[in-house]
Amino acid sequence: MSDVHTGGCVCGAVRYRVTSQPAFGVVCHCRFCQQRLASAFAVVAQFEEKNVEFTQGELREYEHRSDESGRWIRIGFCPVCGTTLTHTGEARPGMRAIAAGTFDDPAWFTIDRHIWMKSKLPWVAVPEGVTCYERGIIPPSK
């Protein structure tokens, strides 16, 4: 299996490639992810920053500070079509999450965990055997 995978935004203005397997795959059910994506949850693959390269276009960023953890998260999106492609966070320095749906082949990696289950919508079914966390897996900052 190749460790090089590519993807990009809806309009094609921003393209990227990753050059490793993800550290982990996660589904996040927090209210912020639900709101920022207008969806039930976010699905991301987390990589070391050094293994993510933007090959075309530039991202715009929006920074949000969590009301629950107190940490910042920077959302990277296409300035043309608005597609959310990535995020970095204070909780995971040196790491970058890539939105799963933006990969050219979004089925190439597996999901290791579901987080923020306390906010999971009641009609979302989680597969058996997947590790689940009531909240995030990193304690809030002090």
PDB file of C-alpha atoms in Angstrom:
ATOM      1  CA  MET A   1       0.000   0.000   0.000  1.00  0.00           C
ATOM      2  CA  SER A   2       1.358   3.401  -0.974  1.00  0.00           C
ATOM      3  CA  ASP A   3       1.859   5.984   1.749  1.00  0.00           C
ATOM      4  CA  VAL A   4       1.269   8.866  -0.700  1.00  0.00           C
ATOM      5  CA  HIS A   5      -2.333  10.060  -0.901  1.00  0.00           C
ATOM      6  CA  THR A   6      -3.720  13.204  -2.492  1.00  0.00           C
ATOM      7  CA  GLY A   7      -6.780  15.349  -2.156  1.00  0.00           C
ATOM      8  CA  GLY A   8      -8.191  18.823  -2.418  1.00  0.00           C
ATOM      9  CA  CYS A   9     -11.149  21.140  -2.200  1.00  0.00           C
ATOM     10  CA  VAL A  10     -14.377  21.009  -4.203  1.00  0.00           C
ATOM     11  CA  CYS A  11     -13.302  23.591  -6.802  1.00  0.00           C
ATOM     12  CA  GLY A  12      -9.724  22.294  -7.192  1.00  0.00           C
ATOM     13  CA  ALA A  13      -8.013  25.549  -6.166  1.00  0.00           C
ATOM     14  CA  VAL A  14      -6.255  23.876  -3.203  1.00  0.00           C
ATOM     15  CA  ARG A  15      -4.520  20.496  -3.482  1.00  0.00           C
ATOM     16  CA  TYR A  16      -2.403  18.537  -1.008  1.00  0.00           C
ATOM     17  CA  ARG A  17      -0.625  15.243  -0.528  1.00  0.00           C
ATOM     18  CA  VAL A  18       0.245  13.228   2.540  1.00  0.00           C
ATOM     19  CA  THR A  19       3.311  11.006   2.604  1.00  0.00           C
ATOM     20  CA  SER A  20       2.606   8.630   5.488  1.00  0.00           C
ATOM     21  CA  GLN A  21      -0.064   6.601   7.153  1.00  0.00           C
ATOM     22  CA  PRO A  22      -2.094   8.674   9.615  1.00  0.00           C
ATOM     23  CA  ALA A  23      -1.201   8.559  13.300  1.00  0.00           C
ATOM     24  CA  PHE A  24      -4.906   7.810  13.778  1.00  0.00           C
ATOM     25  CA  GLY A  25      -8.324   8.277  12.220  1.00  0.00           C
ATOM     26  CA  VAL A  26     -11.053   9.877  14.301  1.00  0.00           C
ATOM     27  CA  VAL A  27     -14.722  10.774  14.201  1.00  0.00           C
ATOM     28  CA  CYS A  28     -15.463  13.830  16.337  1.00  0.00           C
ATOM     29  CA  HIS A  29     -19.021  14.397  17.557  1.00  0.00           C
ATOM     30  CA  CYS A  30     -18.392  17.719  19.385  1.00  0.00           C
ATOM     31  CA  ARG A  31     -20.796  20.608  18.866  1.00  0.00           C
ATOM     32  CA  PHE A  32     -18.087  22.738  17.260  1.00  0.00           C
ATOM     33  CA  CYS A  33     -17.437  20.125  14.547  1.00  0.00           C
ATOM     34  CA  GLN A  34     -21.175  19.719  14.020  1.00  0.00           C
ATOM     35  CA  GLN A  35     -21.563  23.475  13.563  1.00  0.00           C
ATOM     36  CA  ARG A  36     -18.415  24.175  11.521  1.00  0.00           C
ATOM     37  CA  LEU A  37     -19.273  21.429   9.041  1.00  0.00           C
ATOM     38  CA  ALA A  38     -23.078  21.687   9.205  1.00  0.00           C
ATOM     39  CA  SER A  39     -23.058  17.938   9.769  1.00  0.00           C
ATOM     40  CA  ALA A  40     -23.448  15.296  12.462  1.00  0.00           C
ATOM     41  CA  PHE A  41     -19.697  14.838  12.999  1.00  0.00           C
ATOM     42  CA  ALA A  42     -16.225  15.368  11.542  1.00  0.00           C
ATOM     43  CA  VAL A  43     -14.084  12.565  10.125  1.00  0.00           C
ATOM     44  CA  VAL A  44     -10.347  13.274  10.034  1.00  0.00           C
ATOM     45  CA  ALA A  45      -7.002  11.573   9.586  1.00  0.00           C
ATOM     46  CA  GLN A  46      -4.274  12.994  11.834  1.00  0.00           C
ATOM     47  CA  PHE A  47      -0.696  13.322  10.485  1.00  0.00           C
ATOM     48  CA  GLU A  48       2.623  14.698  11.580  1.00  0.00           C
ATOM     49  CA  GLU A  49       2.795  18.153   9.991  1.00  0.00           C
ATOM     50  CA  LYS A  50       6.009  17.252   8.134  1.00  0.00           C
ATOM     51  CA  ASN A  51       4.063  14.594   6.175  1.00  0.00           C
ATOM     52  CA  VAL A  52       1.471  17.027   4.767  1.00  0.00           C
ATOM     53  CA  GLU A  53       2.322  19.184   1.753  1.00  0.00           C
ATOM     54  CA  PHE A  54       0.067  21.680   0.004  1.00  0.00           C
ATOM     55  CA  THR A  55       0.872  21.391  -3.694  1.00  0.00           C
ATOM     56  CA  GLN A  56      -1.516  23.979  -5.114  1.00  0.00           C
ATOM     57  CA  GLY A  57      -3.231  27.082  -3.795  1.00  0.00           C
ATOM     58  CA  GLU A  58      -3.241  28.540  -0.306  1.00  0.00           C
ATOM     59  CA  LEU A  59      -5.512  28.058   2.652  1.00  0.00           C
ATOM     60  CA  ARG A  60      -7.362  30.723   4.598  1.00  0.00           C
ATOM     61  CA  GLU A  61      -7.639  30.134   8.333  1.00  0.00           C
ATOM     62  CA  TYR A  62     -10.164  30.686  11.047  1.00  0.00           C
ATOM     63  CA  GLU A  63      -9.125  30.322  14.702  1.00  0.00           C
ATOM     64  CA  HIS A  64     -11.603  29.161  17.317  1.00  0.00           C
ATOM     65  CA  ARG A  65     -11.048  28.795  21.058  1.00  0.00           C
ATOM     66  CA  SER A  66     -12.977  25.936  22.632  1.00  0.00           C
ATOM     67  CA  ASP A  67     -15.338  26.900  25.406  1.00  0.00           C
ATOM     68  CA  GLU A  68     -14.841  23.463  26.963  1.00  0.00           C
ATOM     69  CA  SER A  69     -11.097  22.758  26.693  1.00  0.00           C
ATOM     70  CA  GLY A  70      -9.893  26.361  26.473  1.00  0.00           C
ATOM     71  CA  ARG A  71      -7.547  25.498  23.587  1.00  0.00           C
ATOM     72  CA  TRP A  72      -7.418  26.976  20.072  1.00  0.00           C
ATOM     73  CA  ILE A  73      -8.033  25.142  16.821  1.00  0.00           C
ATOM     74  CA  ARG A  74      -7.183  26.638  13.411  1.00  0.00           C
ATOM     75  CA  ILE A  75      -9.437  25.582  10.574  1.00  0.00           C
ATOM     76  CA  GLY A  76      -7.901  25.711   7.077  1.00  0.00           C
ATOM     77  CA  PHE A  77     -10.302  26.191   4.183  1.00  0.00           C
ATOM     78  CA  CYS A  78     -10.268  27.048   0.487  1.00  0.00           C
ATOM     79  CA  PRO A  79     -10.699  30.808  -0.035  1.00  0.00           C
ATOM     80  CA  VAL A  80     -12.555  30.167  -3.311  1.00  0.00           C
ATOM     81  CA  CYS A  81     -15.145  27.467  -2.520  1.00  0.00           C
ATOM     82  CA  GLY A  82     -15.003  27.376   1.296  1.00  0.00           C
ATOM     83  CA  THR A  83     -14.227  23.661   1.608  1.00  0.00           C
ATOM     84  CA  THR A  84     -12.774  22.830   5.034  1.00  0.00           C
ATOM     85  CA  LEU A  85      -9.621  20.826   4.331  1.00  0.00           C
ATOM     86  CA  THR A  86      -7.603  20.732   7.507  1.00  0.00           C
ATOM     87  CA  HIS A  87      -7.081  21.841  11.054  1.00  0.00           C
ATOM     88  CA  THR A  88      -4.280  22.209  13.548  1.00  0.00           C
ATOM     89  CA  GLY A  89      -4.750  22.483  17.258  1.00  0.00           C
ATOM     90  CA  GLU A  90      -3.027  23.654  20.383  1.00  0.00           C
ATOM     91  CA  ALA A  91      -3.618  20.219  21.914  1.00  0.00           C
ATOM     92  CA  ARG A  92      -1.517  18.426  19.273  1.00  0.00           C
ATOM     93  CA  PRO A  93       1.541  20.515  18.355  1.00  0.00           C
ATOM     94  CA  GLY A  94       3.272  19.355  15.184  1.00  0.00           C
ATOM     95  CA  MET A  95       0.179  17.516  13.953  1.00  0.00           C
ATOM     96  CA  ARG A  96      -2.307  18.340  11.186  1.00  0.00           C
ATOM     97  CA  ALA A  97      -5.729  16.808  10.662  1.00  0.00           C
ATOM     98  CA  ILE A  98      -7.017  16.323   7.121  1.00  0.00           C
ATOM     99  CA  ALA A  99     -10.773  16.175   6.509  1.00  0.00           C
ATOM    100  CA  ALA A 100     -11.446  12.658   5.250  1.00  0.00           C
ATOM    101  CA  GLY A 101     -13.924  13.663   2.569  1.00  0.00           C
ATOM    102  CA  THR A 102     -11.307  15.777   0.800  1.00  0.00           C
ATOM    103  CA  PHE A 103      -9.048  12.823  -0.045  1.00  0.00           C
ATOM    104  CA  ASP A 104      -9.271  11.667  -3.657  1.00  0.00           C
ATOM    105  CA  ASP A 105      -9.879   8.211  -2.122  1.00  0.00           C
ATOM    106  CA  PRO A 106     -11.485   8.871   1.278  1.00  0.00           C
ATOM    107  CA  ALA A 107     -11.689   5.151   2.130  1.00  0.00           C
ATOM    108  CA  TRP A 108      -7.955   4.445   2.318  1.00  0.00           C
ATOM    109  CA  PHE A 109      -7.509   4.761   6.107  1.00  0.00           C
ATOM    110  CA  THR A 110      -9.384   3.381   9.101  1.00  0.00           C
ATOM    111  CA  ILE A 111     -11.131   5.040  12.022  1.00  0.00           C
ATOM    112  CA  ASP A 112      -9.523   4.241  15.379  1.00  0.00           C
ATOM    113  CA  ARG A 113     -11.796   6.199  17.689  1.00  0.00           C
ATOM    114  CA  HIS A 114     -14.917   8.275  18.164  1.00  0.00           C
ATOM    115  CA  ILE A 115     -14.611  11.270  20.487  1.00  0.00           C
ATOM    116  CA  TRP A 116     -17.030  13.660  22.194  1.00  0.00           C
ATOM    117  CA  MET A 117     -19.695  10.973  22.375  1.00  0.00           C
ATOM    118  CA  LYS A 118     -21.571  13.140  24.890  1.00  0.00           C
ATOM    119  CA  SER A 119     -22.584  15.336  21.907  1.00  0.00           C
ATOM    120  CA  LYS A 120     -23.311  12.487  19.473  1.00  0.00           C
ATOM    121  CA  LEU A 121     -26.663  12.886  17.790  1.00  0.00           C
ATOM    122  CA  PRO A 122     -29.064  10.098  18.787  1.00  0.00           C
ATOM    123  CA  TRP A 123     -29.586   8.833  15.237  1.00  0.00           C
ATOM    124  CA  VAL A 124     -25.858   8.312  14.549  1.00  0.00           C
ATOM    125  CA  ALA A 125     -24.789   4.665  14.850  1.00  0.00           C
ATOM    126  CA  VAL A 126     -21.204   3.886  15.876  1.00  0.00           C
ATOM    127  CA  PRO A 127     -19.761   0.560  14.665  1.00  0.00           C
ATOM    128  CA  GLU A 128     -19.148  -2.062  17.337  1.00  0.00           C
ATOM    129  CA  GLY A 129     -15.580  -2.493  18.473  1.00  0.00           C
ATOM    130  CA  VAL A 130     -14.485   1.112  17.879  1.00  0.00           C
ATOM    131  CA  THR A 131     -12.965   2.851  20.899  1.00  0.00           C
ATOM    132  CA  CYS A 132     -15.218   5.666  22.115  1.00  0.00           C
ATOM    133  CA  TYR A 133     -14.554   8.580  24.467  1.00  0.00           C
ATOM    134  CA  GLU A 134     -17.245  10.588  26.232  1.00  0.00           C
ATOM    135  CA  ARG A 135     -15.127  13.734  25.714  1.00  0.00           C
ATOM    136  CA  GLY A 136     -11.864  14.407  23.920  1.00  0.00           C
ATOM    137  CA  ILE A 137      -8.867  12.272  24.777  1.00  0.00           C
ATOM    138  CA  ILE A 138      -6.624  15.129  25.932  1.00  0.00           C
ATOM    139  CA  PRO A 139      -7.518  16.758  29.266  1.00  0.00           C
ATOM    140  CA  PRO A 140      -8.542  20.448  29.153  1.00  0.00           C
ATOM    141  CA  SER A 141      -5.757  23.008  29.607  1.00  0.00           C
ATOM    142  CA  LYS A 142      -5.441  24.567  33.025  1.00  0.00           C
TER     143      LYS A 142
END
